[in-house]
Coordinates of C-alpha atoms in Angstrom, one line a residue:
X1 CA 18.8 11.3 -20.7
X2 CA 18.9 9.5 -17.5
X3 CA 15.4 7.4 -16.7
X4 CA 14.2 5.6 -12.9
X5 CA 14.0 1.9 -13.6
X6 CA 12.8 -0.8 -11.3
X7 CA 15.4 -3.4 -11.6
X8 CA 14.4 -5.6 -8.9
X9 CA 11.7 -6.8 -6.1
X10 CA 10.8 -8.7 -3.1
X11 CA 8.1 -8.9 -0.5
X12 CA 7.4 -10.7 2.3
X13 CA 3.7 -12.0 2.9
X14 CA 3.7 -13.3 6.7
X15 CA 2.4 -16.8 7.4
X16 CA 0.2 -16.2 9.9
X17 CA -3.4 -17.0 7.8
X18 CA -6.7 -15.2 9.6
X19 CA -9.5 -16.0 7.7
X20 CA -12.8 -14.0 8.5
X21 CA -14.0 -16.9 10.8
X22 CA -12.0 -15.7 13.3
X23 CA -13.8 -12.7 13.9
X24 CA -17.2 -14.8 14.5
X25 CA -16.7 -14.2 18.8
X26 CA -15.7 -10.3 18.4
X27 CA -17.9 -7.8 20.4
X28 CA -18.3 -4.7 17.5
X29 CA -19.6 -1.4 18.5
X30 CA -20.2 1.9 16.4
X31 CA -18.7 4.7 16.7
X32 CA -21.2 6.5 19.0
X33 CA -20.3 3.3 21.2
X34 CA -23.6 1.2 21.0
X35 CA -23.1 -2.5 20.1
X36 CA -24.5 -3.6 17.0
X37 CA -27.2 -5.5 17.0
X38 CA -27.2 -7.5 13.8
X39 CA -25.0 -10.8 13.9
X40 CA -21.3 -11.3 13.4
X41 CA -22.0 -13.6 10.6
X42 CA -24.3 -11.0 9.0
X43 CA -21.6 -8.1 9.6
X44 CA -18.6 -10.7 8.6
X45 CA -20.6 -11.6 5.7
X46 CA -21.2 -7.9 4.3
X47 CA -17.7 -6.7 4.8
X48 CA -16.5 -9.7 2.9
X49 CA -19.0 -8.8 -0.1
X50 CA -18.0 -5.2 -0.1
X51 CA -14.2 -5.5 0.4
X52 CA -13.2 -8.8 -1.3
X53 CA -11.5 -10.0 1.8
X54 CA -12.0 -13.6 3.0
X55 CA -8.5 -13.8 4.7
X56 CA -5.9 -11.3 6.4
X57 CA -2.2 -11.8 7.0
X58 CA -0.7 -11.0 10.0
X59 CA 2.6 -11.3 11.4
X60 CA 3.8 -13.6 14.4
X61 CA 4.7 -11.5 18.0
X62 CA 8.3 -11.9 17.1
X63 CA 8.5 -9.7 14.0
X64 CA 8.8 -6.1 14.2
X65 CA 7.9 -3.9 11.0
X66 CA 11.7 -3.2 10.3
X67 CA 11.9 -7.1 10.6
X68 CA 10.0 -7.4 7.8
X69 CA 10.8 -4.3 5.7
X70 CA 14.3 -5.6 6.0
X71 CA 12.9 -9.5 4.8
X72 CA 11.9 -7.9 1.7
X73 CA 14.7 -6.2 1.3
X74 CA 16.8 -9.3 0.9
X75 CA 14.7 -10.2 -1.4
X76 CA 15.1 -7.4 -3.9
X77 CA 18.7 -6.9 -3.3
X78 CA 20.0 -10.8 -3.9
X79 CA 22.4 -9.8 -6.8
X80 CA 23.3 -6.5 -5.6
X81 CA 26.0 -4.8 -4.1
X82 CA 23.9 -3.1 -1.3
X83 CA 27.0 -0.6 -0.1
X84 CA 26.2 1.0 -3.8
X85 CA 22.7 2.1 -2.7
X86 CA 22.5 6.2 -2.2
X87 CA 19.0 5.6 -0.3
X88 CA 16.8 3.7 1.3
X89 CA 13.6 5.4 1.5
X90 CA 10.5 3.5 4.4
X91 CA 7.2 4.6 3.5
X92 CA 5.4 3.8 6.8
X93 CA 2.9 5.4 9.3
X94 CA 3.1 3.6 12.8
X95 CA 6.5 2.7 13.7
X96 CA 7.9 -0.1 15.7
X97 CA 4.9 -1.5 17.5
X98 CA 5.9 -4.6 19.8
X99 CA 3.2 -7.5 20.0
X100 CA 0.9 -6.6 23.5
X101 CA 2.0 -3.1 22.7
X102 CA 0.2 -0.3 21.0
X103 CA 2.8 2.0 22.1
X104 CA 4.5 3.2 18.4
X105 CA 8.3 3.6 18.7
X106 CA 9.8 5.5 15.7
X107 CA 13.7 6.8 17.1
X108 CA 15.3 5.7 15.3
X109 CA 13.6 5.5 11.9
X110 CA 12.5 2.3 10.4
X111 CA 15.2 2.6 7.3
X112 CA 17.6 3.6 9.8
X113 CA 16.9 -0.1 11.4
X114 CA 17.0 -1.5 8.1
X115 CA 20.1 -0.4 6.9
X116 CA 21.1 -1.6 10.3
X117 CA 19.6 -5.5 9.7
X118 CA 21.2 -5.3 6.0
X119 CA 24.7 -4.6 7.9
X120 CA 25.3 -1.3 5.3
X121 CA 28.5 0.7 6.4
X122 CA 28.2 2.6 3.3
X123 CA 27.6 6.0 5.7
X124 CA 26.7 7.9 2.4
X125 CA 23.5 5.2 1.9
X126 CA 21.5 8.0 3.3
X127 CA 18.1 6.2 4.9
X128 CA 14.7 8.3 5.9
X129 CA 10.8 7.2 6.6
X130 CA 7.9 8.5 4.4
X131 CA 4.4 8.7 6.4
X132 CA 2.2 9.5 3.6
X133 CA -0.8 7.4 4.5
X134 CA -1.1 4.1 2.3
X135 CA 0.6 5.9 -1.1
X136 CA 4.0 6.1 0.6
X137 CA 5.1 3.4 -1.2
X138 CA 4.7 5.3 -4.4
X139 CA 5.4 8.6 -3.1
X140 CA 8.8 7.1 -2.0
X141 CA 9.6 5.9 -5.8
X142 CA 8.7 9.2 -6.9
X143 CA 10.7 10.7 -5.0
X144 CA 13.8 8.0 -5.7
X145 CA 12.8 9.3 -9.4
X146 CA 13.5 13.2 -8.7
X147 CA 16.9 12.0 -7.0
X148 CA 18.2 10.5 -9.9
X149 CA 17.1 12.3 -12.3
X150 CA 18.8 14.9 -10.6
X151 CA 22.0 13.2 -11.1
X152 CA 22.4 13.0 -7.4
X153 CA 21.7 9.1 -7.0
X154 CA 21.8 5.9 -8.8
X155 CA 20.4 3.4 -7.0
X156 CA 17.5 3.6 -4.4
X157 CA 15.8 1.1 -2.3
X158 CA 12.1 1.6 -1.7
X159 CA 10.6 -0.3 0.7
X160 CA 6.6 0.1 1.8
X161 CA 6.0 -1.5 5.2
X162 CA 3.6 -1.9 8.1
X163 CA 1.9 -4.0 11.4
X164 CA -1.5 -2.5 11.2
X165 CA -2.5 -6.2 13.0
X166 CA -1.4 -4.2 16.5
X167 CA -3.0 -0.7 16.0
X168 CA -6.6 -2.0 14.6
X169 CA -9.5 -1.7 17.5
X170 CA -10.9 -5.1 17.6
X171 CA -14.2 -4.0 18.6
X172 CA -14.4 -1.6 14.9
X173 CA -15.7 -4.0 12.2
X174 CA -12.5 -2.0 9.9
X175 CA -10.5 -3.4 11.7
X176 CA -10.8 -6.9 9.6
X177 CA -9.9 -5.0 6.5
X178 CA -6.4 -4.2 7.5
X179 CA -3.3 -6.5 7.5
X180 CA 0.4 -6.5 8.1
X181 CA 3.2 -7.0 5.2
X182 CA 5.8 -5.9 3.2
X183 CA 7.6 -5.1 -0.4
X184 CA 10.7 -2.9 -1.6
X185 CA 11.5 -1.9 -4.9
X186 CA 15.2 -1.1 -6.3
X187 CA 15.0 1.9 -8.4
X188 CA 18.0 2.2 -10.5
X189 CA 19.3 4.8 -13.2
X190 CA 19.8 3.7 -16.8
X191 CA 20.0 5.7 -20.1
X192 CA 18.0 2.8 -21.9
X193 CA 15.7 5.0 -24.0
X194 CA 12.1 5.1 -23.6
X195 CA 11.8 2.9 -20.6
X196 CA 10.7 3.1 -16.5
X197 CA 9.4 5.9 -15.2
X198 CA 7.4 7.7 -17.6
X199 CA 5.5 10.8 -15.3
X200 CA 3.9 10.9 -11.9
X201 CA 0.8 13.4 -9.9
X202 CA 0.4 13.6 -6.9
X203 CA -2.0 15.3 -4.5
X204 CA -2.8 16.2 -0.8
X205 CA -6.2 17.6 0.1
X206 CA -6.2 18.5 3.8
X207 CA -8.8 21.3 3.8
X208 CA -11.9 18.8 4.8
X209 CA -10.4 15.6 4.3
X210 CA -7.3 15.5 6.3
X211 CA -8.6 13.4 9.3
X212 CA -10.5 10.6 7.4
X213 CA -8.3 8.3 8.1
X214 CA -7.1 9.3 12.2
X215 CA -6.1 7.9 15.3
X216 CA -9.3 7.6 17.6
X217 CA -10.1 5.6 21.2
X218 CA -12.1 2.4 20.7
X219 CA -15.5 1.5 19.9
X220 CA -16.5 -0.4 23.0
X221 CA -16.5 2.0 25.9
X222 CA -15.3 0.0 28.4
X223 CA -11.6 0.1 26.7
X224 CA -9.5 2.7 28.3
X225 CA -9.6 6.2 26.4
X226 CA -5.9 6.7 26.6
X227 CA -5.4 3.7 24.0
X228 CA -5.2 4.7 20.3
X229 CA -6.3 2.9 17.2
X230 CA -6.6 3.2 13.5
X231 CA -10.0 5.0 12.7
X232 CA -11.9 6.2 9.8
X233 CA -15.2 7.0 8.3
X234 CA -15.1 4.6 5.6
X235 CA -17.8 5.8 3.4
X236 CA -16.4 9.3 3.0
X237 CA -13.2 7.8 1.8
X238 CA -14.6 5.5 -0.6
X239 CA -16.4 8.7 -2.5
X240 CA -13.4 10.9 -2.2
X241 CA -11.1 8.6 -3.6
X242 CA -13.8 7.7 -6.5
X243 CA -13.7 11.1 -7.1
X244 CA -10.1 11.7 -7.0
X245 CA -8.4 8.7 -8.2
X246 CA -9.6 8.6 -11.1
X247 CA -8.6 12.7 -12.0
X248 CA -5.3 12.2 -10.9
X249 CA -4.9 8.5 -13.2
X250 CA -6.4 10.4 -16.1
X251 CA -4.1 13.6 -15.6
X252 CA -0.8 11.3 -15.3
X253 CA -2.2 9.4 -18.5
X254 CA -2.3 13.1 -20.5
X255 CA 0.9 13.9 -18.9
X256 CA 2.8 10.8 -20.2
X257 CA 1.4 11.5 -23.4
X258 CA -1.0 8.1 -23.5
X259 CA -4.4 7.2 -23.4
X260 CA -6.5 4.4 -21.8
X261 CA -6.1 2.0 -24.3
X262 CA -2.0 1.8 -24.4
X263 CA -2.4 0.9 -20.4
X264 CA -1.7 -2.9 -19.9
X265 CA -2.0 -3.1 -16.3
X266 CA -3.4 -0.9 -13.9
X267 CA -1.8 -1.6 -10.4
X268 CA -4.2 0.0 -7.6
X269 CA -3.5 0.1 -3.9
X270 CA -5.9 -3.0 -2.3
X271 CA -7.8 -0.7 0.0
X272 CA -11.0 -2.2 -1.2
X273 CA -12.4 -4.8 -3.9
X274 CA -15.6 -2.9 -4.7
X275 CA -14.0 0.9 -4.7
X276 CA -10.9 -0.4 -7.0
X277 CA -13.5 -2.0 -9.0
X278 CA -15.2 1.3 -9.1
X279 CA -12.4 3.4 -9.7
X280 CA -11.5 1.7 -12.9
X281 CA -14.4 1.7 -13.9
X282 CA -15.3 5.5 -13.5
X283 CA -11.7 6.2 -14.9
X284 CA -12.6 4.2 -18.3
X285 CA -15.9 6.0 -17.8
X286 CA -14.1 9.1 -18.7
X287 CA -12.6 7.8 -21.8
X288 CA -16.1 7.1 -23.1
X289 CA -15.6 3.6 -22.6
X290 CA -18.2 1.1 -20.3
X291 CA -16.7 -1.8 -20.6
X292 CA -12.9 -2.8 -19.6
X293 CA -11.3 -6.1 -19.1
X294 CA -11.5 -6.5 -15.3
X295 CA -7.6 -8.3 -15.8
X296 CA -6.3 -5.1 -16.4
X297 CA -6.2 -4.3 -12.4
X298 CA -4.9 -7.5 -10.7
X299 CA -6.3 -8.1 -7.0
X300 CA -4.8 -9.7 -4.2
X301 CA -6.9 -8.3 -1.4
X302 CA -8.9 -11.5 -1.2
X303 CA -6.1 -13.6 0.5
X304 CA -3.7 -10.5 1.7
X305 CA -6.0 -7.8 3.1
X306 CA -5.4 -3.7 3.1
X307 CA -1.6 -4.4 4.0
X308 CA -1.6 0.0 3.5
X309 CA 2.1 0.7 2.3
X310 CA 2.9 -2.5 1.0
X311 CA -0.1 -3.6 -1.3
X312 CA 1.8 -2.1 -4.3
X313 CA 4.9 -3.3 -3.8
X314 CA 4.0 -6.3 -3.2
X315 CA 1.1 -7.1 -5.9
X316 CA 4.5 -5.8 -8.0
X317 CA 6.5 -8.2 -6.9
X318 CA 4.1 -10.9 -7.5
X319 CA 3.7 -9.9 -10.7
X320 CA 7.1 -9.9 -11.7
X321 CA 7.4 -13.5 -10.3
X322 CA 4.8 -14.7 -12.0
X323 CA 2.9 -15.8 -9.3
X324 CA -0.5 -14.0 -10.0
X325 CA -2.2 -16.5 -11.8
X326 CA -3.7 -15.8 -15.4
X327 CA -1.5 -12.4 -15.0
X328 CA 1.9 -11.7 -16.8
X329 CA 4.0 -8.5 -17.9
X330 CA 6.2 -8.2 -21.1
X331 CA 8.9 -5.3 -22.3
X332 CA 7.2 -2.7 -23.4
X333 CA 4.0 -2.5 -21.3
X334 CA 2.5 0.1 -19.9
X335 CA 1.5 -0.1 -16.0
X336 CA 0.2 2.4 -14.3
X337 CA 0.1 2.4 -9.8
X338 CA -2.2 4.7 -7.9
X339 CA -2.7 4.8 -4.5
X340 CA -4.7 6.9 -2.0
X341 CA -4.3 6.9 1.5
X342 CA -4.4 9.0 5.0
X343 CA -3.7 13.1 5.0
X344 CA -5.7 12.4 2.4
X345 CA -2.8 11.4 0.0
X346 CA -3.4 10.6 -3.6
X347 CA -0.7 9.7 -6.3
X348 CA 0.1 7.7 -9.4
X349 CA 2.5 6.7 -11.2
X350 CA 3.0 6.0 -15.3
X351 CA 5.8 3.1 -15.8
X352 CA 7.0 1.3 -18.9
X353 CA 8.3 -1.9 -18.6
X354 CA 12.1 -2.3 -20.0

């Protein structure tokens, strides 16, 4: 029987350090357009305590997204012949976006441009873009998994990338939750038994929630209407994906055939600090369990922010590296990835380590 490994990793985490300090001179508004009225320390200081974040990455003006996807790429394919790969599959939502820009470019498609940086001829590496909010990432390996277990591929690079530094309103106080970043993933067939992808759900739910998470003009009225930023009402997300997530873990759990207590690490997209928190915690909730070991769901949102596409991949990658302090896999573990995202978009993802 032909399984979906993941055989190798990279990321790239950009250099450029903005801790929340820097948003101390920002002019915030609400969304009916009134300025706040409580301070920036005050508003700094409860998005902190709600999200985890005390420092963003963003990239510097002369990186592109497909820079970046393509920088991670390296990464993962340093031993490999990269003319072998049958895909390379993008998950991304905004494009090309140049700095001083907000104008999105997407012709042609980010994996088209990476193939083009990675200086593939291969013509039959076949490369496509996945907008499915912040689970493309994971939607992308689940699709690499369908592809070879179809016998049709062998080897699929999956990269999760995006600049959400140039598309973020700076006078919305979300916008110091997001961040820019990369990781890919190469998904490989084996016939190694009982190893890598075990089952996957996933789910869109469009009737009421599908513009959650939208483009919208800014906050401060004075900003032209014709510019477009990332919006979203925040609070609605955070109770449909505590609602959701959870389900769809539980259901991929029962569909691999495990419970709760064969997971080793739960690998959770770093929208958030308190929801994560909260969405393990309802999820072991419906196990009859609660109490859980908060080192079952490593976090990396503190230093890297909501980098959307590429928090999995990346907090992968770490992992694998052994750069997560106190945090290590082993053969045989269990790890299970969920993500939720714009449409809205949830999936997740049953993997055991080879």
């Amino acid at each position: 029987m032909i399984r979906s490994i993941i055989s190798a990793t990279g990321s790239y985490i950009p250099e450029v350090k903005v801790p929340n300090e820097k948003f101390l001179n920002h002019e915030f508004y609400d969304a009916a357009g009134v300025r706040f009225e409580k301070s920036n320390e005050d508003i700094i200081s409860k998005l902190q305590e709600i999200t985890g974040i005390k420092e963003r990455r963003y990239v510097s003006d002369d990186l592109l997204t497909s820079d970046i996807a393509a920088m991670a790429a390296e990464k993962a394919l340093e031993n490999i012949d990269r003319e072998s790969l049958d895909y390379i599959v993008v998950g991304q939502n905004l494009g090309e976006i140049t700095a001083g820009n907000a104008r999105t470019d997407i012709v042609p498609s980010i994996a088209a441009r990476v193939k083009h940086k990675l200086k593939i001829e291969n013509p039959y590496t076949v490369c496509f873009d996945l907008p499915f909010g912040c689970p493309g990432w994971l939607q992308g390996t689940i699709m690499a998994d369908y592809f070879i277990k179809s016998g049709d591929a062998s080897r699929v690079l999956v990269i999760g990338a995006e600049v959400l530094s140039r598309i973020t309103d700076p006078h919305d106080v979300d916008c110091m939750i997001f961040a820019d970043g990369a990781g890919a993933t190469l998904v490989e067939a084996t016939r190694e038994p009982d190893v890598g992808i075990v089952s996957h759900v996933a789910r869109s739910d469009t009737l009421k929630e599908a513009y959650l998470l939208r483009m919208g003009k800014s906050y401060n009225p004075r900003m032209p209407e014709n510019e477009l930023f990332v919006k979203m009402d925040g609070h609605t997300i955070y109770k449909y994906a505590l609602k959701t997530v959870p389900l769809a873990i539980k259901e991929n759990l029962e569909k691999a055939g495990l419970d709760i207590s064969d997971v080793d690490k739960i690998l959770i997209h770093q929208a958030n600090e308190k929801m994560d928190t909260a969405i393990v915690k309802r999820l072991f909730k419906m196990y009859g369990q609660d109490d859980f070991d908060p080192n079952i769901a490593p976090m990396i949102i503190f230093w890297t922010g909501n980098s959307s596409v590429a928090t999995l991949p990346t907090l992968l990658d770490l992992l694998r590296r052994g750069k997560l302090d106190g945090h290590r896999i082993h053969s045989g573990d269990i790890l299970v990835f969920a993500s939720v995202g714009a449409g809205m978009n949830v999936n997740s993802m049953v993997y055991r380590v080879p």
